[in-house]
Amino acid sequence: MTLAAATDLAAAANENLAEISNVLVYSAMAVYTLAFFAYIAEWTFGSRSKVARTAAALTPKTADRAKKAPVVTVNQAGGTAVLERPKVVVRAATGSRDVPDGPGAHGGDEKGDLYGRIAISLTVLAFLLSFGGVLTRALSVERAPWGNMYEFNITFSTTAVGVYLLLLALRKNVRWLGLFLTTSVLLDLGIAVTWLYTESDQLVPALHSYWLYIHVSTAILCGAVFYVGAVGVILYLFKDAYENKLAGGGKPGSFATSVLERLPAAASLDKFSYRVNAAVFPLWTFTIIAGAIWAGDAWGRYWGWDPKEVWSFITWVAYAGYLHARATAGWKGRKAAYLALLAFGCWLFNYYGVNIFVSGKHSYADVGLGALGSVGF
């Protein structure tokens, strides 16, 4: 076999791998859609949770399950079951109501829980298909699949789902994230295949470095974790407003009540988002430092006030401000939550806004170098 024939054969194999990658990504989108409807079913059937838990509490054979319900307590008095509301204890340390966490999207309903388990199974399958799409894309270009915004998007969405599944595997109470996660992942993948798709191509010589694997992989992981934290912050704001309305004697609407009563308490959501952001912030700091070192190798300078570099630093400052505010007694709760959303907004603009609307050293491939798009170096 001649060298030209071998080259043509390799090129044909790479094209086939690229097609397989596209098929896997579209297949993942289809399965994510099924998971989305399964999560919807979990919330829909779970909306009957009050009736389901009351019936369970009144049935002797299900007394054990009723005792585990987070919103009712069953006492036997003269053979008659009496339902009591959970006690609300004011926790002065945080200045918020220490109310019990909700039962989850399924609301204690067995059918809702079944649909939730089906949704998790579909999410795992979609994750595997998406991961396969990222892997075959990498094989088709014979490099890390982070050379443009399309490749970064499919990797980012896969990583975000992976973080969610990891938290579930660690038995964390995060199944309520499923519906919000699949919705945004479908949106992200839809944008990727519709507007950001770029044919497989090689990187420019300046980017052929082992720092690509170190710097960009940590950037993707940080973005995925920041996203999970942002979802927790948004839900905290809704749940806190709901609890404030109840504490003030108001009566929220039936839809708000049905949804928000099943989420964790506002204090739990606040703690969740804070811990997630705080845990990944040191890695984000390392990402920026690694990018600076790579920039020194590739461009002969560590910092040049490129738009990506500037917005990466702004994002770092925003998250540092949030963590500092969250650790300060006067800025806990909603004020700190607004700072967290501002910080995540900086991250989003650093990736989408700067890549699309601003030119700089990171604009290598069509709509920008997605591999460096959210980190700035």
CSV table of N, CA, C and O in Angstrom, one decimal, residues 204-303:
chain,number,residue,atom,x,y,z
A,204,VAL,N,-4.3,24.8,15.3
A,204,VAL,CA,-3.1,25.6,14.9
A,204,VAL,C,-1.9,25.1,15.7
A,204,VAL,O,-2.0,24.6,16.8
A,205,PRO,N,-0.7,25.2,15.1
A,205,PRO,CA,0.5,24.7,15.7
A,205,PRO,C,0.7,25.2,17.1
A,205,PRO,O,1.3,24.5,18.0
A,206,ALA,N,0.4,26.5,17.4
A,206,ALA,CA,0.6,27.0,18.7
A,206,ALA,C,-0.1,26.3,19.9
A,206,ALA,O,0.3,26.4,21.0
A,207,LEU,N,-1.1,25.6,19.5
A,207,LEU,CA,-2.0,24.9,20.5
A,207,LEU,C,-1.6,23.4,20.7
A,207,LEU,O,-2.3,22.8,21.5
A,208,HIS,N,-0.6,23.0,20.0
A,208,HIS,CA,-0.2,21.6,20.2
A,208,HIS,C,0.7,21.5,21.4
A,208,HIS,O,1.9,21.6,21.3
A,209,SER,N,0.0,21.2,22.5
A,209,SER,CA,0.7,21.2,23.8
A,209,SER,C,0.0,20.3,24.8
A,209,SER,O,-1.3,20.2,24.7
A,210,TYR,N,0.7,19.7,25.7
A,210,TYR,CA,0.0,18.9,26.7
A,210,TYR,C,-0.8,19.8,27.7
A,210,TYR,O,-1.7,19.3,28.4
A,211,TRP,N,-0.6,21.2,27.6
A,211,TRP,CA,-1.4,22.1,28.4
A,211,TRP,C,-2.8,22.1,28.0
A,211,TRP,O,-3.7,22.5,28.7
A,212,LEU,N,-3.0,21.7,26.7
A,212,LEU,CA,-4.4,21.6,26.2
A,212,LEU,C,-5.2,20.7,27.1
A,212,LEU,O,-6.4,21.0,27.4
A,213,TYR,N,-4.6,19.5,27.4
A,213,TYR,CA,-5.4,18.5,28.2
A,213,TYR,C,-5.5,19.0,29.6
A,213,TYR,O,-6.6,18.7,30.3
A,214,ILE,N,-4.5,19.7,30.2
A,214,ILE,CA,-4.6,20.1,31.6
A,214,ILE,C,-5.5,21.3,31.7
A,214,ILE,O,-6.5,21.3,32.5
A,215,HIS,N,-5.3,22.3,31.0
A,215,HIS,CA,-6.0,23.6,31.1
A,215,HIS,C,-7.5,23.5,30.7
A,215,HIS,O,-8.4,23.9,31.4
A,216,VAL,N,-7.7,22.9,29.6
A,216,VAL,CA,-9.1,22.9,29.0
A,216,VAL,C,-10.0,21.9,29.8
A,216,VAL,O,-11.1,22.1,30.0
A,217,SER,N,-9.4,20.7,30.2
A,217,SER,CA,-10.2,19.7,30.9
A,217,SER,C,-10.7,20.3,32.2
A,217,SER,O,-11.8,20.1,32.6
A,218,THR,N,-9.8,21.0,32.9
A,218,THR,CA,-10.2,21.6,34.2
A,218,THR,C,-11.2,22.8,34.0
A,218,THR,O,-12.1,23.0,34.8
A,219,ALA,N,-11.1,23.5,32.8
A,219,ALA,CA,-12.0,24.5,32.5
A,219,ALA,C,-13.4,24.0,32.3
A,219,ALA,O,-14.4,24.5,32.8
A,220,ILE,N,-13.5,22.9,31.6
A,220,ILE,CA,-14.8,22.2,31.3
A,220,ILE,C,-15.4,21.7,32.6
A,220,ILE,O,-16.6,21.9,32.9
A,221,LEU,N,-14.6,21.1,33.5
A,221,LEU,CA,-15.1,20.6,34.7
A,221,LEU,C,-15.6,21.8,35.6
A,221,LEU,O,-16.7,21.7,36.2
A,222,CYS,N,-14.9,22.8,35.7
A,222,CYS,CA,-15.3,24.0,36.5
A,222,CYS,C,-16.6,24.6,35.9
A,222,CYS,O,-17.5,24.9,36.7
A,223,GLY,N,-16.7,24.7,34.6
A,223,GLY,CA,-18.0,25.2,34.1
A,223,GLY,C,-19.2,24.4,34.4
A,223,GLY,O,-20.2,24.9,34.7
A,224,ALA,N,-19.0,23.1,34.3
A,224,ALA,CA,-20.1,22.1,34.6
A,224,ALA,C,-20.5,22.3,36.1
A,224,ALA,O,-21.7,22.3,36.4
A,225,VAL,N,-19.5,22.3,37.0
A,225,VAL,CA,-19.9,22.4,38.4
A,225,VAL,C,-20.5,23.8,38.7
A,225,VAL,O,-21.5,23.9,39.5
A,226,PHE,N,-20.0,24.9,38.1
A,226,PHE,CA,-20.5,26.2,38.3
A,226,PHE,C,-22.0,26.2,37.8
A,226,PHE,O,-22.9,26.9,38.4
A,227,TYR,N,-22.3,25.5,36.7
A,227,TYR,CA,-23.6,25.4,36.2
A,227,TYR,C,-24.6,24.8,37.3
A,227,TYR,O,-25.7,25.3,37.5
A,228,VAL,N,-24.1,23.6,37.8
A,228,VAL,CA,-24.9,22.9,38.8
A,228,VAL,C,-25.2,23.9,40.0
A,228,VAL,O,-26.3,23.9,40.6
A,229,GLY,N,-24.2,24.6,40.4
A,229,GLY,CA,-24.3,25.6,41.5
A,229,GLY,C,-25.3,26.7,41.2
A,229,GLY,O,-26.1,27.1,42.0
A,230,ALA,N,-25.3,27.1,39.9
A,230,ALA,CA,-26.2,28.2,39.5
A,230,ALA,C,-27.6,27.7,39.5
A,230,ALA,O,-28.5,28.5,39.9
A,231,VAL,N,-27.9,26.5,39.1
A,231,VAL,CA,-29.3,25.9,39.2
A,231,VAL,C,-29.7,25.9,40.7
A,231,VAL,O,-30.9,26.3,41.0
A,232,GLY,N,-28.8,25.5,41.6
A,232,GLY,CA,-29.2,25.5,43.0
A,232,GLY,C,-29.5,26.9,43.5
A,232,GLY,O,-30.4,27.1,44.3
A,233,VAL,N,-28.8,27.9,43.0
A,233,VAL,CA,-29.0,29.3,43.5
A,233,VAL,C,-30.4,29.8,43.0
A,233,VAL,O,-31.1,30.4,43.7
A,234,ILE,N,-30.7,29.5,41.7
A,234,ILE,CA,-32.0,29.9,41.2
A,234,ILE,C,-33.1,29.3,41.9
A,234,ILE,O,-34.1,30.0,42.3
A,235,LEU,N,-33.0,28.0,42.2
A,235,LEU,CA,-34.1,27.3,42.9
A,235,LEU,C,-34.2,27.8,44.4
A,235,LEU,O,-35.3,27.9,45.0
A,236,TYR,N,-33.0,28.2,44.9
A,236,TYR,CA,-33.0,28.7,46.3
A,236,TYR,C,-33.8,30.0,46.3
A,236,TYR,O,-34.6,30.3,47.3
A,237,LEU,N,-33.6,30.9,45.3
A,237,LEU,CA,-34.3,32.2,45.3
A,237,LEU,C,-35.9,32.0,45.3
A,237,LEU,O,-36.6,32.7,45.9
A,238,PHE,N,-36.3,31.0,44.4
A,238,PHE,CA,-37.7,30.7,44.4
A,238,PHE,C,-38.2,30.1,45.7
A,238,PHE,O,-39.3,30.5,46.2
A,239,LYS,N,-37.5,29.2,46.2
A,239,LYS,CA,-37.9,28.5,47.5
A,239,LYS,C,-37.9,29.5,48.6
A,239,LYS,O,-38.8,29.5,49.5
A,240,ASP,N,-36.9,30.4,48.7
A,240,ASP,CA,-36.9,31.4,49.8
A,240,ASP,C,-38.1,32.4,49.7
A,240,ASP,O,-38.6,32.7,50.7
A,241,ALA,N,-38.4,32.8,48.5
A,241,ALA,CA,-39.6,33.7,48.3
A,241,ALA,C,-40.9,32.9,48.7
A,241,ALA,O,-41.7,33.5,49.4
A,242,TYR,N,-40.9,31.7,48.4
A,242,TYR,CA,-42.1,30.8,48.8
A,242,TYR,C,-42.2,30.8,50.3
A,242,TYR,O,-43.3,31.0,50.9
A,243,GLU,N,-41.1,30.5,51.0
A,243,GLU,CA,-41.1,30.4,52.4
A,243,GLU,C,-41.4,31.7,53.1
A,243,GLU,O,-42.1,31.8,54.1
A,244,ASN,N,-40.9,32.8,52.5
A,244,ASN,CA,-41.2,34.1,53.1
A,244,ASN,C,-42.7,34.4,53.0
A,244,ASN,O,-43.2,35.0,53.9
A,245,LYS,N,-43.3,34.0,51.9
A,245,LYS,CA,-44.7,34.3,51.7
A,245,LYS,C,-45.5,33.5,52.7
A,245,LYS,O,-46.5,34.1,53.3
A,246,LEU,N,-45.1,32.3,52.9
A,246,LEU,CA,-45.9,31.5,53.9
A,246,LEU,C,-45.7,32.0,55.3
A,246,LEU,O,-46.6,32.1,56.1
A,247,ALA,N,-44.4,32.4,55.6
A,247,ALA,CA,-44.1,33.0,57.0
A,247,ALA,C,-44.9,34.3,57.2
A,247,ALA,O,-45.2,34.6,58.3
A,248,GLY,N,-45.2,35.0,56.1
A,248,GLY,CA,-45.9,36.3,56.2
A,248,GLY,C,-47.4,36.1,56.2
A,248,GLY,O,-48.1,37.1,56.2
A,249,GLY,N,-47.9,34.9,56.2
A,249,GLY,CA,-49.3,34.6,56.2
A,249,GLY,C,-49.9,34.6,54.8
A,249,GLY,O,-51.2,34.5,54.7
A,250,GLY,N,-49.1,34.7,53.7
A,250,GLY,CA,-49.6,34.6,52.4
A,250,GLY,C,-50.0,33.2,52.0
A,250,GLY,O,-49.7,32.3,52.6
A,251,LYS,N,-50.7,33.1,50.8
A,251,LYS,CA,-51.1,31.8,50.3
A,251,LYS,C,-50.6,31.7,48.8
A,251,LYS,O,-51.2,32.3,47.9
A,252,PRO,N,-49.5,31.0,48.6
A,252,PRO,CA,-49.0,30.9,47.2
A,252,PRO,C,-50.0,30.1,46.4
A,252,PRO,O,-50.9,29.4,46.9
A,253,GLY,N,-49.8,30.2,45.1
A,253,GLY,CA,-50.7,29.5,44.1
A,253,GLY,C,-50.5,28.0,44.2
A,253,GLY,O,-49.5,27.5,44.7
A,254,SER,N,-51.5,27.3,43.7
A,254,SER,CA,-51.5,25.8,43.8
A,254,SER,C,-50.3,25.3,43.0
A,254,SER,O,-49.6,24.3,43.4
A,255,PHE,N,-49.9,25.9,41.8
A,255,PHE,CA,-48.8,25.3,41.1
A,255,PHE,C,-47.5,25.5,41.8
A,255,PHE,O,-46.7,24.6,41.9
A,256,ALA,N,-47.3,26.8,42.3
A,256,ALA,CA,-46.1,27.0,43.1
A,256,ALA,C,-46.0,26.1,44.3
A,256,ALA,O,-44.9,25.6,44.6
A,257,THR,N,-47.1,25.9,45.0
A,257,THR,CA,-47.1,25.0,46.1
A,257,THR,C,-46.7,23.6,45.8
A,257,THR,O,-45.9,23.0,46.4
A,258,SER,N,-47.3,23.1,44.7
A,258,SER,CA,-47.1,21.8,44.2
A,258,SER,C,-45.6,21.5,43.9
A,258,SER,O,-45.1,20.5,44.2
A,259,VAL,N,-45.0,22.5,43.3
A,259,VAL,CA,-43.6,22.3,42.9
A,259,VAL,C,-42.6,22.6,44.0
A,259,VAL,O,-41.8,21.8,44.3
A,260,LEU,N,-42.8,23.7,44.6
A,260,LEU,CA,-41.8,24.2,45.6
A,260,LEU,C,-41.8,23.4,46.9
A,260,LEU,O,-40.8,23.3,47.6
A,261,GLU,N,-43.0,22.9,47.3
A,261,GLU,CA,-43.0,22.1,48.6
A,261,GLU,C,-42.2,20.8,48.5
A,261,GLU,O,-41.8,20.2,49.5
A,262,ARG,N,-41.9,20.4,47.2
A,262,ARG,CA,-41.1,19.1,47.1
A,262,ARG,C,-39.6,19.3,47.0
A,262,ARG,O,-38.9,18.4,47.0
A,263,LEU,N,-39.2,20.6,46.8
A,263,LEU,CA,-37.8,20.9,46.8
A,263,LEU,C,-37.2,20.9,48.2
A,263,LEU,O,-37.9,21.0,49.2
A,264,PRO,N,-35.8,20.8,48.3
A,264,PRO,CA,-35.2,21.0,49.6
A,264,PRO,C,-35.6,22.3,50.1
A,264,PRO,O,-35.9,23.3,49.4
A,265,ALA,N,-35.4,22.5,51.4
A,265,ALA,CA,-35.7,23.8,52.1
A,265,ALA,C,-34.7,24.8,51.5
A,265,ALA,O,-33.6,24.5,51.0
A,266,ALA,N,-35.1,26.1,51.6
A,266,ALA,CA,-34.2,27.2,51.1
A,266,ALA,C,-32.9,27.1,51.7
A,266,ALA,O,-31.8,27.3,51.0
A,267,ALA,N,-32.8,26.9,53.0
A,267,ALA,CA,-31.5,26.8,53.7
A,267,ALA,C,-30.6,25.7,53.1
A,267,ALA,O,-29.4,25.8,53.0
A,268,SER,N,-31.3,24.5,52.8
A,268,SER,CA,-30.5,23.4,52.2
A,268,SER,C,-30.0,23.8,50.8
A,268,SER,O,-28.9,23.4,50.4
A,269,LEU,N,-30.9,24.4,50.0
A,269,LEU,CA,-30.4,24.8,48.6
A,269,LEU,C,-29.3,25.9,48.7
A,269,LEU,O,-28.4,25.8,47.9
A,270,ASP,N,-29.4,26.8,49.6
A,270,ASP,CA,-28.4,27.8,49.8
A,270,ASP,C,-27.0,27.1,50.2
A,270,ASP,O,-26.0,27.4,49.6
A,271,LYS,N,-27.1,26.2,51.1
A,271,LYS,CA,-25.9,25.4,51.5
A,271,LYS,C,-25.3,24.6,50.3
A,271,LYS,O,-24.1,24.6,50.1
A,272,PHE,N,-26.2,24.0,49.6
A,272,PHE,CA,-25.8,23.2,48.4
A,272,PHE,C,-25.0,24.0,47.4
A,272,PHE,O,-23.9,23.6,47.0
A,273,SER,N,-25.6,25.1,47.0
A,273,SER,CA,-25.0,25.9,46.0
A,273,SER,C,-23.6,26.5,46.5
A,273,SER,O,-22.7,26.6,45.7
A,274,TYR,N,-23.6,26.9,47.7
A,274,TYR,CA,-22.4,27.5,48.3
A,274,TYR,C,-21.3,26.4,48.3
A,274,TYR,O,-20.1,26.7,47.9
A,275,ARG,N,-21.6,25.2,48.8
A,275,ARG,CA,-20.6,24.2,48.9
A,275,ARG,C,-20.1,23.8,47.5
A,275,ARG,O,-18.9,23.5,47.3
A,276,VAL,N,-21.0,23.7,46.5
A,276,VAL,CA,-20.6,23.3,45.1
A,276,VAL,C,-19.6,24.4,44.6
A,276,VAL,O,-18.5,24.1,44.0
A,277,ASN,N,-20.0,25.7,44.7
A,277,ASN,CA,-19.1,26.7,44.1
A,277,ASN,C,-17.8,26.8,44.9
A,277,ASN,O,-16.7,27.0,44.3
A,278,ALA,N,-17.9,26.7,46.2
A,278,ALA,CA,-16.6,26.8,47.0
A,278,ALA,C,-15.7,25.6,46.7
A,278,ALA,O,-14.5,25.8,46.7
A,279,ALA,N,-16.2,24.4,46.4
A,279,ALA,CA,-15.4,23.3,46.2
A,279,ALA,C,-14.6,23.4,44.9
A,279,ALA,O,-13.5,23.0,44.8
A,280,VAL,N,-15.2,24.0,43.9
A,280,VAL,CA,-14.6,24.1,42.5
A,280,VAL,C,-13.8,25.3,42.3
A,280,VAL,O,-13.0,25.4,41.4
A,281,PHE,N,-14.0,26.3,43.2
A,281,PHE,CA,-13.3,27.6,43.0
A,281,PHE,C,-11.7,27.4,43.0
A,281,PHE,O,-11.1,28.1,42.1
A,282,PRO,N,-11.1,26.6,43.9
A,282,PRO,CA,-9.7,26.5,43.8
A,282,PRO,C,-9.2,25.9,42.4
A,282,PRO,O,-8.2,26.2,41.9
A,283,LEU,N,-10.1,25.0,41.9
A,283,LEU,CA,-9.7,24.4,40.6
A,283,LEU,C,-9.8,25.4,39.5
A,283,LEU,O,-9.0,25.4,38.5
A,284,TRP,N,-10.8,26.4,39.6
A,284,TRP,CA,-10.9,27.5,38.6
A,284,TRP,C,-9.6,28.4,38.7
A,284,TRP,O,-9.1,28.8,37.7
A,285,THR,N,-9.2,28.6,39.9
A,285,THR,CA,-7.9,29.4,40.1
A,285,THR,C,-6.8,28.7,39.4
A,285,THR,O,-6.0,29.3,38.7
A,286,PHE,N,-6.7,27.3,39.6
A,286,PHE,CA,-5.6,26.6,38.9
A,286,PHE,C,-5.8,26.7,37.4
A,286,PHE,O,-4.8,26.7,36.7
A,287,THR,N,-7.0,26.7,36.9
A,287,THR,CA,-7.2,26.7,35.5
A,287,THR,C,-6.7,28.0,34.9
A,287,THR,O,-6.0,28.0,33.8
A,288,ILE,N,-6.9,29.1,35.6
A,288,ILE,CA,-6.4,30.4,35.1
A,288,ILE,C,-4.8,30.4,35.1
A,288,ILE,O,-4.2,30.9,34.2
A,289,ILE,N,-4.3,29.9,36.2
A,289,ILE,CA,-2.8,29.8,36.3
A,289,ILE,C,-2.2,28.9,35.2
A,289,ILE,O,-1.2,29.3,34.5
A,290,ALA,N,-2.9,27.8,35.0
A,290,ALA,CA,-2.4,26.9,33.9
A,290,ALA,C,-2.5,27.5,32.5
A,290,ALA,O,-1.6,27.4,31.7
A,291,GLY,N,-3.6,28.3,32.3
A,291,GLY,CA,-3.7,29.0,31.1
A,291,GLY,C,-2.6,30.0,30.9
A,291,GLY,O,-2.1,30.3,29.7
A,292,ALA,N,-2.2,30.7,31.9
A,292,ALA,CA,-1.2,31.7,31.9
A,292,ALA,C,0.2,31.1,31.5
A,292,ALA,O,0.9,31.6,30.7
A,293,ILE,N,0.4,29.9,32.1
A,293,ILE,CA,1.7,29.2,31.8
A,293,ILE,C,1.7,28.7,30.3
A,293,ILE,O,2.7,28.9,29.6
A,294,TRP,N,0.5,28.2,29.8
A,294,TRP,CA,0.4,27.8,28.4
A,294,TRP,C,0.6,29.0,27.5
A,294,TRP,O,1.2,28.9,26.5
A,295,ALA,N,0.0,30.2,27.9
A,295,ALA,CA,0.1,31.4,27.1
A,295,ALA,C,1.6,31.8,27.0
A,295,ALA,O,2.1,32.3,25.9
A,296,GLY,N,2.4,31.6,28.1
A,296,GLY,CA,3.8,31.9,28.0
A,296,GLY,C,4.5,31.1,27.0
A,296,GLY,O,5.4,31.5,26.3
A,297,ASP,N,4.2,29.8,27.0
A,297,ASP,CA,4.8,28.8,26.1
A,297,ASP,C,4.4,29.1,24.6
A,297,ASP,O,5.2,29.1,23.7
A,298,ALA,N,3.1,29.4,24.4
A,298,ALA,CA,2.6,29.5,23.0
A,298,ALA,C,2.8,30.9,22.4
A,298,ALA,O,3.1,31.0,21.3
A,299,TRP,N,2.7,32.0,23.3
A,299,TRP,CA,2.8,33.3,22.7
A,299,TRP,C,3.9,34.2,23.3
A,299,TRP,O,4.1,35.3,22.9
A,300,GLY,N,4.7,33.6,24.2
A,300,GLY,CA,5.8,34.3,24.7
A,300,GLY,C,5.5,35.3,25.8
A,300,GLY,O,6.3,36.2,26.2
A,301,ARG,N,4.3,35.3,26.3
A,301,ARG,CA,3.9,36.2,27.4
A,301,ARG,C,2.8,35.5,28.2
A,301,ARG,O,2.0,34.7,27.7
A,302,TYR,N,2.7,35.8,29.5
A,302,TYR,CA,1.8,35.2,30.4
A,302,TYR,C,0.5,35.9,30.5
A,302,TYR,O,-0.6,35.3,30.8
A,303,TRP,N,0.5,37.2,30.2
A,303,TRP,CA,-0.7,38.0,30.3
A,303,TRP,C,-0.7,39.1,29.3
A,303,TRP,O,0.3,39.9,29.3
